[in-house]
Amino acid sequence: MKSIAVIGLGQMGSTLAQLLLDAGFEVHVWNRSPGKATALVEASARLAASPADAAARAQFVVMCVHDHAAAMEILSQQGVWHALEGKALLQFTTFSPQEAAAASEVARAHGVAYLSGAIQVAPEQMGKPDTTILLSGPRNAVDGANAVLATFGGNVAWLGESASAAPTMDLATLSFVYGATAGFLQGAALAQREGLDLKRYGEIVHAMSPSFGEFLQHEAKVIDSGDFAISQSPLSISVDATRRIDGAMREAGLDDALPAVIAQLLERAVAKGLAGEELAALVKVIDATS
Ligand SMILES: NC(=O)c1ccc[n+]([C@@H]2O[C@H](COP(=O)([O-])OP(=O)(O)OC[C@H]3O[C@@H](n4cnc5c(N)ncnc54)[C@H](OP(=O)(O)O)[C@@H]3O)[C@@H](O)[C@H]2O)c1
């Protein structure tokens, strides 16, 4: 596979196109505002006249525009699906799981192999050996595009055939990121109120992060196995800990919305009879069907 089309040359799309050029691919580019293609064309990219023209010229097509509405607007233009027929489309525009599933169905109806991609880093972190690309869609299309995918990141995580898998994993990992960040900032406010050195706080959290990651990996295995017998951390310990955090936040005059909601979740777990189980049993409150 030598010729690749990149549709959408914003911050991320132009980085993808540049990485492909650097890797020696023949790159055809299109952007709604043509000015954004200038630097890439100077670097030997070939400017397509329309999205359909870009798709027709290439063996593999990458799309990266603002959102689902913009992507579908482009795909519904005259001749685009026809030009994509028999090829693979890698959608890097951020879609919801439902949007990805629906787009994949439309693609399938047009004879296009649809790959859902999710990018979790900023443009300058793309193309590095440890850059993770979340991907789902037909395995044979992934295998056929190994060289292209390796250009975008050294850690391509294929999550199965379902188009919704990559955006779902994106949201699952972001749920962890935002939950942990909010908790970190809450701790920062508490430490600051006490006059503690916040640089030390950051260092201590950094030092405990690898073992915390291992703990979370263990909890995921517990949920997967369905065996919630205590193996590392009893849920009851966390009930007391979150009550203490909530109390300390209130006493310090800080907003306690986050610790209060965590404490309430854990109390609901206790009311459900889960106090004597592993902390991971909290998932049974979050998902009442589990
Ligand atoms: N940048 C990041 O750090 C990052 C990280 C992870 C994921 N992503 C995802 O990557 C995608 C692109 O992000 P970006 O940072 O490259 O955004 P961006 O710099 O704002 O670029 C947006 C792109 O979408 C195009 N576009 C918007 N509406 C359009 C429409 N109706 N028809 C045709 N083209 C349209 C823009 O074209 P014009 O130039 O004509 O306006 C531009 O090429 C997003 O879905 C984003 O969530 C970005």
Tab-separated table of C-alpha atoms and ligand atoms in Angstrom:
chain	number	residue	atom	x	y	z
A	1	MET	CA	0.000	0.000	0.000
A	2	LYS	CA	1.638	3.186	-1.175
A	3	SER	CA	-0.901	5.935	-1.760
A	4	ILE	CA	-2.856	7.313	1.180
A	5	ALA	CA	-5.465	10.070	1.251
A	6	VAL	CA	-5.814	12.342	4.268
A	7	ILE	CA	-9.114	14.226	4.407
A	8	GLY	CA	-9.096	17.035	6.978
A	9	LEU	CA	-5.930	18.996	7.667
A	10	GLY	CA	-6.541	20.584	11.046
A	11	GLN	CA	-3.995	20.226	13.843
A	12	MET	CA	-4.276	16.445	13.906
A	13	GLY	CA	-4.942	15.725	10.228
A	14	SER	CA	-1.920	17.710	9.036
A	15	THR	CA	0.258	15.884	11.573
A	16	LEU	CA	-1.001	12.542	10.227
A	17	ALA	CA	-0.299	13.655	6.645
A	18	GLN	CA	3.200	14.866	7.573
A	19	LEU	CA	4.009	11.585	9.349
A	20	LEU	CA	2.929	9.658	6.233
A	21	LEU	CA	5.091	11.872	4.017
A	22	ASP	CA	8.051	11.379	6.382
A	23	ALA	CA	7.522	7.613	6.151
A	24	GLY	CA	7.723	7.764	2.338
A	25	PHE	CA	4.049	7.301	1.392
A	26	GLU	CA	2.475	9.049	-1.563
A	27	VAL	CA	0.023	11.344	0.230
A	28	HIS	CA	-3.071	12.959	-1.307
A	29	VAL	CA	-4.638	15.672	0.828
A	30	TRP	CA	-7.899	17.581	0.933
A	31	ASN	CA	-9.151	20.231	3.345
A	32	ARG	CA	-12.268	22.417	3.227
A	33	SER	CA	-10.074	25.539	3.514
A	34	PRO	CA	-7.357	24.833	0.937
A	35	GLY	CA	-4.802	27.131	2.615
A	36	LYS	CA	-4.123	24.500	5.274
A	37	ALA	CA	-2.698	22.184	2.581
A	38	THR	CA	0.003	24.630	1.448
A	39	ALA	CA	2.841	23.514	3.749
A	40	LEU	CA	2.098	19.846	3.067
A	41	VAL	CA	2.049	20.401	-0.696
A	42	GLU	CA	5.420	22.161	-0.378
A	43	ALA	CA	6.577	18.999	1.420
A	44	SER	CA	5.446	16.890	-1.638
A	45	ALA	CA	1.828	16.041	-0.729
A	46	ARG	CA	-0.562	16.127	-3.712
A	47	LEU	CA	-3.584	18.383	-3.452
A	48	ALA	CA	-6.902	16.747	-4.336
A	49	ALA	CA	-9.745	18.785	-5.808
A	50	SER	CA	-12.419	17.246	-3.567
A	51	PRO	CA	-12.867	14.484	-0.963
A	52	ALA	CA	-14.050	12.169	-3.767
A	53	ASP	CA	-10.924	12.996	-5.791
A	54	ALA	CA	-8.672	12.293	-2.776
A	55	ALA	CA	-10.414	8.956	-2.104
A	56	ALA	CA	-10.261	7.974	-5.806
A	57	ARG	CA	-6.499	8.555	-6.009
A	58	ALA	CA	-5.559	6.560	-2.890
A	59	GLN	CA	-5.515	2.912	-1.829
A	60	PHE	CA	-6.287	3.773	1.805
A	61	VAL	CA	-8.169	6.779	3.195
A	62	VAL	CA	-7.735	8.520	6.539
A	63	MET	CA	-10.305	11.074	7.712
A	64	CYS	CA	-9.765	13.488	10.598
A	65	VAL	CA	-12.167	16.425	10.826
A	66	HIS	CA	-13.851	18.339	13.622
A	67	ASP	CA	-16.721	16.005	14.531
A	68	HIS	CA	-19.235	13.406	13.392
A	69	ALA	CA	-21.446	15.961	11.600
A	70	ALA	CA	-18.502	17.289	9.568
A	71	ALA	CA	-17.323	13.771	8.693
A	72	MET	CA	-20.781	12.628	7.556
A	73	GLU	CA	-21.248	15.828	5.550
A	74	ILE	CA	-18.040	15.030	3.647
A	75	LEU	CA	-18.889	11.356	3.193
A	76	SER	CA	-22.313	12.214	1.792
A	77	GLN	CA	-20.854	14.439	-0.934
A	78	GLN	CA	-21.348	13.291	-4.517
A	79	GLY	CA	-19.049	10.398	-5.453
A	80	VAL	CA	-17.250	9.929	-2.121
A	81	TRP	CA	-18.676	6.511	-1.191
A	82	HIS	CA	-18.256	5.382	-4.799
A	83	ALA	CA	-14.556	6.396	-4.727
A	84	LEU	CA	-14.111	4.518	-1.435
A	85	GLU	CA	-15.660	1.264	-2.677
A	86	GLY	CA	-13.365	-1.742	-2.121
A	87	LYS	CA	-10.991	0.325	0.042
A	88	ALA	CA	-10.550	0.888	3.753
A	89	LEU	CA	-11.533	4.117	5.497
A	90	LEU	CA	-9.793	4.894	8.792
A	91	GLN	CA	-11.965	7.334	10.715
A	92	PHE	CA	-9.874	9.338	13.186
A	93	THR	CA	-12.576	11.977	13.744
A	94	THR	CA	-13.795	11.524	17.327
A	95	PHE	CA	-17.135	9.672	17.143
A	96	SER	CA	-19.389	8.359	19.900
A	97	PRO	CA	-19.747	4.554	19.959
A	98	GLN	CA	-23.250	4.874	18.460
A	99	GLU	CA	-22.039	7.203	15.698
A	100	ALA	CA	-19.211	4.790	14.846
A	101	ALA	CA	-21.572	1.804	14.670
A	102	ALA	CA	-23.950	3.678	12.362
A	103	ALA	CA	-21.149	4.974	10.107
A	104	SER	CA	-19.715	1.479	9.858
A	105	GLU	CA	-23.098	0.137	8.675
A	106	VAL	CA	-23.323	2.814	5.974
A	107	ALA	CA	-19.740	2.017	4.913
A	108	ARG	CA	-20.482	-1.701	4.771
A	109	ALA	CA	-23.492	-1.012	2.527
A	110	HIS	CA	-21.117	0.815	0.139
A	111	GLY	CA	-18.522	-1.994	0.153
A	112	VAL	CA	-16.055	-0.020	2.309
A	113	ALA	CA	-14.030	-1.534	5.167
A	114	TYR	CA	-14.565	0.870	8.073
A	115	LEU	CA	-11.884	1.246	10.731
A	116	SER	CA	-12.660	3.225	13.893
A	117	GLY	CA	-9.628	4.979	15.279
A	118	ALA	CA	-9.296	6.881	18.532
A	119	ILE	CA	-6.377	9.146	19.285
A	120	GLN	CA	-5.630	9.948	22.915
A	121	VAL	CA	-2.633	12.255	22.574
A	122	ALA	CA	-1.840	15.711	21.215
A	123	PRO	CA	-0.491	16.016	17.636
A	124	GLU	CA	3.139	16.423	18.755
A	125	GLN	CA	2.951	13.073	20.577
A	126	MET	CA	1.833	11.196	17.454
A	127	GLY	CA	4.184	8.829	15.636
A	128	LYS	CA	6.279	7.880	18.661
A	129	PRO	CA	7.147	4.271	19.594
A	130	ASP	CA	4.960	4.437	22.711
A	131	THR	CA	2.015	6.310	21.120
A	132	THR	CA	-1.172	4.274	21.540
A	133	ILE	CA	-3.756	4.177	18.762
A	134	LEU	CA	-7.081	2.559	19.682
A	135	LEU	CA	-8.517	0.760	16.695
A	136	SER	CA	-11.434	-1.490	15.828
A	137	GLY	CA	-12.968	-2.851	12.657
A	138	PRO	CA	-12.286	-5.687	10.194
A	139	ARG	CA	-9.071	-7.528	11.109
A	140	ASN	CA	-8.076	-8.063	7.460
A	141	ALA	CA	-8.255	-4.278	6.845
A	142	VAL	CA	-6.013	-3.704	9.893
A	143	ASP	CA	-3.524	-6.317	8.675
A	144	GLY	CA	-3.484	-4.710	5.227
A	145	ALA	CA	-2.653	-1.326	6.725
A	146	ASN	CA	0.036	-2.283	9.242
A	147	ALA	CA	2.680	0.009	7.743
A	148	VAL	CA	0.312	2.993	7.672
A	149	LEU	CA	-0.863	2.394	11.242
A	150	ALA	CA	2.717	1.993	12.516
A	151	THR	CA	3.417	5.475	11.158
A	152	PHE	CA	0.894	6.953	13.603
A	153	GLY	CA	2.092	5.139	16.727
A	154	GLY	CA	4.111	2.174	17.945
A	155	ASN	CA	1.296	0.740	20.045
A	156	VAL	CA	-1.684	-0.048	17.834
A	157	ALA	CA	-4.323	-1.608	20.082
A	158	TRP	CA	-6.874	-3.500	17.953
A	159	LEU	CA	-10.006	-4.062	20.045
A	160	GLY	CA	-12.089	-6.292	17.808
A	161	GLU	CA	-14.301	-6.141	14.745
A	162	SER	CA	-17.012	-3.891	16.191
A	163	ALA	CA	-16.733	-0.252	15.084
A	164	SER	CA	-17.976	0.941	18.473
A	165	ALA	CA	-15.148	-0.801	20.387
A	166	ALA	CA	-12.444	1.857	19.863
A	167	PRO	CA	-14.628	4.864	20.816
A	168	THR	CA	-15.980	2.928	23.816
A	169	MET	CA	-12.452	2.150	25.045
A	170	ASP	CA	-11.584	5.805	24.448
A	171	LEU	CA	-14.442	6.860	26.750
A	172	ALA	CA	-13.629	4.160	29.320
A	173	THR	CA	-10.020	5.298	29.611
A	174	LEU	CA	-11.056	8.972	29.626
A	175	SER	CA	-13.469	8.167	32.469
A	176	PHE	CA	-10.446	6.951	34.439
A	177	VAL	CA	-8.366	9.989	33.440
A	178	TYR	CA	-10.980	12.592	34.445
A	179	GLY	CA	-11.984	10.752	37.618
A	180	ALA	CA	-8.350	10.470	38.713
A	181	THR	CA	-7.597	14.082	37.729
A	182	ALA	CA	-10.581	15.434	39.674
A	183	GLY	CA	-9.499	13.377	42.688
A	184	PHE	CA	-5.932	14.631	42.310
A	185	LEU	CA	-7.083	18.276	42.235
A	186	GLN	CA	-9.292	17.725	45.238
A	187	GLY	CA	-6.247	16.367	47.092
A	188	ALA	CA	-4.214	19.357	45.907
A	189	ALA	CA	-6.774	21.766	47.388
A	190	LEU	CA	-6.750	19.902	50.690
A	191	ALA	CA	-2.932	19.790	50.830
A	192	GLN	CA	-2.677	23.452	49.864
A	193	ARG	CA	-5.144	24.462	52.569
A	194	GLU	CA	-2.878	22.687	55.073
A	195	GLY	CA	0.168	24.552	53.717
A	196	LEU	CA	1.802	21.408	52.308
A	197	ASP	CA	4.342	21.545	49.482
A	198	LEU	CA	2.389	20.786	46.283
A	199	LYS	CA	5.552	19.785	44.413
A	200	ARG	CA	6.014	17.022	47.006
A	201	TYR	CA	2.353	16.058	46.552
A	202	GLY	CA	2.907	15.696	42.800
A	203	GLU	CA	6.064	13.647	43.382
A	204	ILE	CA	4.348	11.310	45.836
A	205	VAL	CA	1.376	10.750	43.503
A	206	HIS	CA	3.787	10.103	40.633
A	207	ALA	CA	5.724	7.576	42.726
A	208	MET	CA	2.573	5.687	43.752
A	209	SER	CA	1.077	5.634	40.232
A	210	PRO	CA	2.738	2.440	38.878
A	211	SER	CA	1.525	0.338	41.818
A	212	PHE	CA	-1.901	1.985	41.612
A	213	GLY	CA	-1.993	0.987	37.916
A	214	GLU	CA	-1.213	-2.604	38.921
A	215	PHE	CA	-3.997	-2.490	41.507
A	216	LEU	CA	-6.502	-1.273	38.884
A	217	GLN	CA	-5.376	-4.012	36.501
A	218	HIS	CA	-6.084	-6.524	39.290
A	219	GLU	CA	-9.547	-5.029	39.918
A	220	ALA	CA	-10.378	-5.348	36.203
A	221	LYS	CA	-9.451	-9.052	36.389
A	222	VAL	CA	-11.662	-9.453	39.481
A	223	ILE	CA	-14.669	-7.996	37.612
A	224	ASP	CA	-13.883	-10.133	34.578
A	225	SER	CA	-13.699	-13.310	36.682
A	226	GLY	CA	-16.901	-12.558	38.607
A	227	ASP	CA	-15.158	-13.677	41.819
A	228	PHE	CA	-15.333	-10.731	44.221
A	229	ALA	CA	-13.855	-12.510	47.263
A	230	ILE	CA	-11.413	-10.123	48.952
A	231	SER	CA	-8.014	-10.495	47.323
A	232	GLN	CA	-6.436	-7.032	47.797
A	233	SER	CA	-8.718	-4.327	49.144
A	234	PRO	CA	-11.987	-4.823	51.076
A	235	LEU	CA	-14.728	-2.417	50.028
A	236	SER	CA	-15.410	-1.567	53.711
A	237	ILE	CA	-11.970	0.129	54.055
A	238	SER	CA	-12.844	2.503	51.231
A	239	VAL	CA	-16.182	3.408	52.830
A	240	ASP	CA	-14.337	4.703	55.895
A	241	ALA	CA	-11.593	6.390	53.826
A	242	THR	CA	-14.013	8.313	51.599
A	243	ARG	CA	-16.062	9.431	54.625
A	244	ARG	CA	-12.823	10.777	56.159
A	245	ILE	CA	-11.926	12.632	52.939
A	246	ASP	CA	-15.432	14.103	52.717
A	247	GLY	CA	-15.297	15.224	56.372
A	248	ALA	CA	-11.845	16.789	55.949
A	249	MET	CA	-12.945	18.675	52.822
A	250	ARG	CA	-16.005	20.090	54.582
A	251	GLU	CA	-14.044	21.043	57.683
A	252	ALA	CA	-11.506	22.851	55.506
A	253	GLY	CA	-14.347	24.759	53.833
A	254	LEU	CA	-13.687	23.121	50.459
A	255	ASP	CA	-16.205	21.896	47.908
A	256	ASP	CA	-16.984	18.270	48.838
A	257	ALA	CA	-19.188	17.353	45.858
A	258	LEU	CA	-16.763	14.724	44.562
A	259	PRO	CA	-15.882	12.926	47.825
A	260	ALA	CA	-19.563	13.050	48.832
A	261	VAL	CA	-20.655	11.318	45.650
A	262	ILE	CA	-17.930	8.663	45.989
A	263	ALA	CA	-18.855	8.059	49.643
A	264	GLN	CA	-22.537	7.770	48.632
A	265	LEU	CA	-21.723	5.211	45.926
A	266	LEU	CA	-19.803	3.130	48.459
A	267	GLU	CA	-22.617	3.428	51.019
A	268	ARG	CA	-25.034	2.110	48.401
A	269	ALA	CA	-22.654	-0.827	47.939
A	270	VAL	CA	-22.742	-1.492	51.687
A	271	ALA	CA	-26.568	-1.307	51.624
A	272	LYS	CA	-26.452	-3.910	48.853
A	273	GLY	CA	-24.504	-6.237	51.149
A	274	LEU	CA	-21.139	-5.809	49.381
A	275	ALA	CA	-19.040	-4.531	52.350
A	276	GLY	CA	-17.295	-7.892	52.686
A	277	GLU	CA	-16.278	-8.060	49.022
A	278	GLU	CA	-13.321	-6.728	47.029
A	279	LEU	CA	-13.472	-2.974	46.230
A	280	ALA	CA	-14.164	-3.870	42.578
A	281	ALA	CA	-17.676	-4.951	43.702
A	282	LEU	CA	-18.622	-1.257	43.502
A	283	VAL	CA	-19.186	-1.986	39.815
A	284	LYS	CA	-22.361	-3.835	40.886
A	285	VAL	CA	-23.794	-0.488	42.053
A	286	ILE	CA	-22.716	1.347	38.896
A	287	ASP	CA	-24.146	-1.432	36.695
A	288	ALA	CA	-27.220	-2.782	38.428
A	289	THR	CA	-27.383	-5.668	35.959
A	290	SER	CA	-23.937	-7.037	36.891
B	1	LIG	N1	-5.815	17.911	18.317
B	1	LIG	C1	-5.817	16.991	19.260
B	1	LIG	O1	-5.084	17.094	20.263
B	1	LIG	C2	-6.683	15.767	19.136
B	1	LIG	C3	-6.435	14.658	19.980
B	1	LIG	C4	-7.229	13.539	19.862
B	1	LIG	C5	-8.253	13.495	18.938
B	1	LIG	N2	-8.488	14.570	18.136
B	1	LIG	C6	-9.625	14.515	17.183
B	1	LIG	O2	-9.193	14.767	15.866
B	1	LIG	C7	-10.231	15.441	15.151
B	1	LIG	C8	-9.648	16.683	14.488
B	1	LIG	O3	-9.095	17.492	15.515
B	1	LIG	P1	-8.131	18.707	15.181
B	1	LIG	O4	-7.421	19.040	16.436
B	1	LIG	O5	-7.337	18.400	13.954
B	1	LIG	O6	-9.203	19.857	14.889
B	1	LIG	P2	-9.003	21.255	14.167
B	1	LIG	O7	-7.578	21.673	14.177
B	1	LIG	O8	-10.015	22.176	14.766
B	1	LIG	O9	-9.420	20.928	12.668
B	1	LIG	C9	-10.733	20.629	12.341
B	1	LIG	C10	-10.769	20.154	10.919
B	1	LIG	O10	-12.125	19.821	10.598
B	1	LIG	C11	-12.465	20.505	9.389
B	1	LIG	N3	-13.898	20.743	9.352
B	1	LIG	C12	-14.666	21.244	10.345
B	1	LIG	N4	-15.954	21.302	9.936
B	1	LIG	C13	-15.975	20.851	8.659
B	1	LIG	C14	-16.995	20.656	7.717
B	1	LIG	N5	-18.268	20.924	7.998
B	1	LIG	N6	-16.652	20.160	6.500
B	1	LIG	C15	-15.367	19.883	6.205
B	1	LIG	N7	-14.335	20.036	7.066
B	1	LIG	C16	-14.645	20.506	8.294
B	1	LIG	C17	-11.647	21.776	9.429
B	1	LIG	O11	-11.598	22.338	8.144
B	1	LIG	P3	-11.266	23.897	7.954
B	1	LIG	O12	-9.768	24.002	8.001
B	1	LIG	O13	-11.848	24.229	6.636
B	1	LIG	O14	-11.938	24.638	9.081
B	1	LIG	C18	-10.305	21.202	9.897
B	1	LIG	O15	-9.634	20.545	8.870
B	1	LIG	C19	-11.352	15.773	16.150
B	1	LIG	O16	-12.420	14.862	16.018
B	1	LIG	C20	-10.647	15.611	17.496
B	1	LIG	O17	-11.542	15.209	18.523
B	1	LIG	C21	-7.720	15.706	18.201
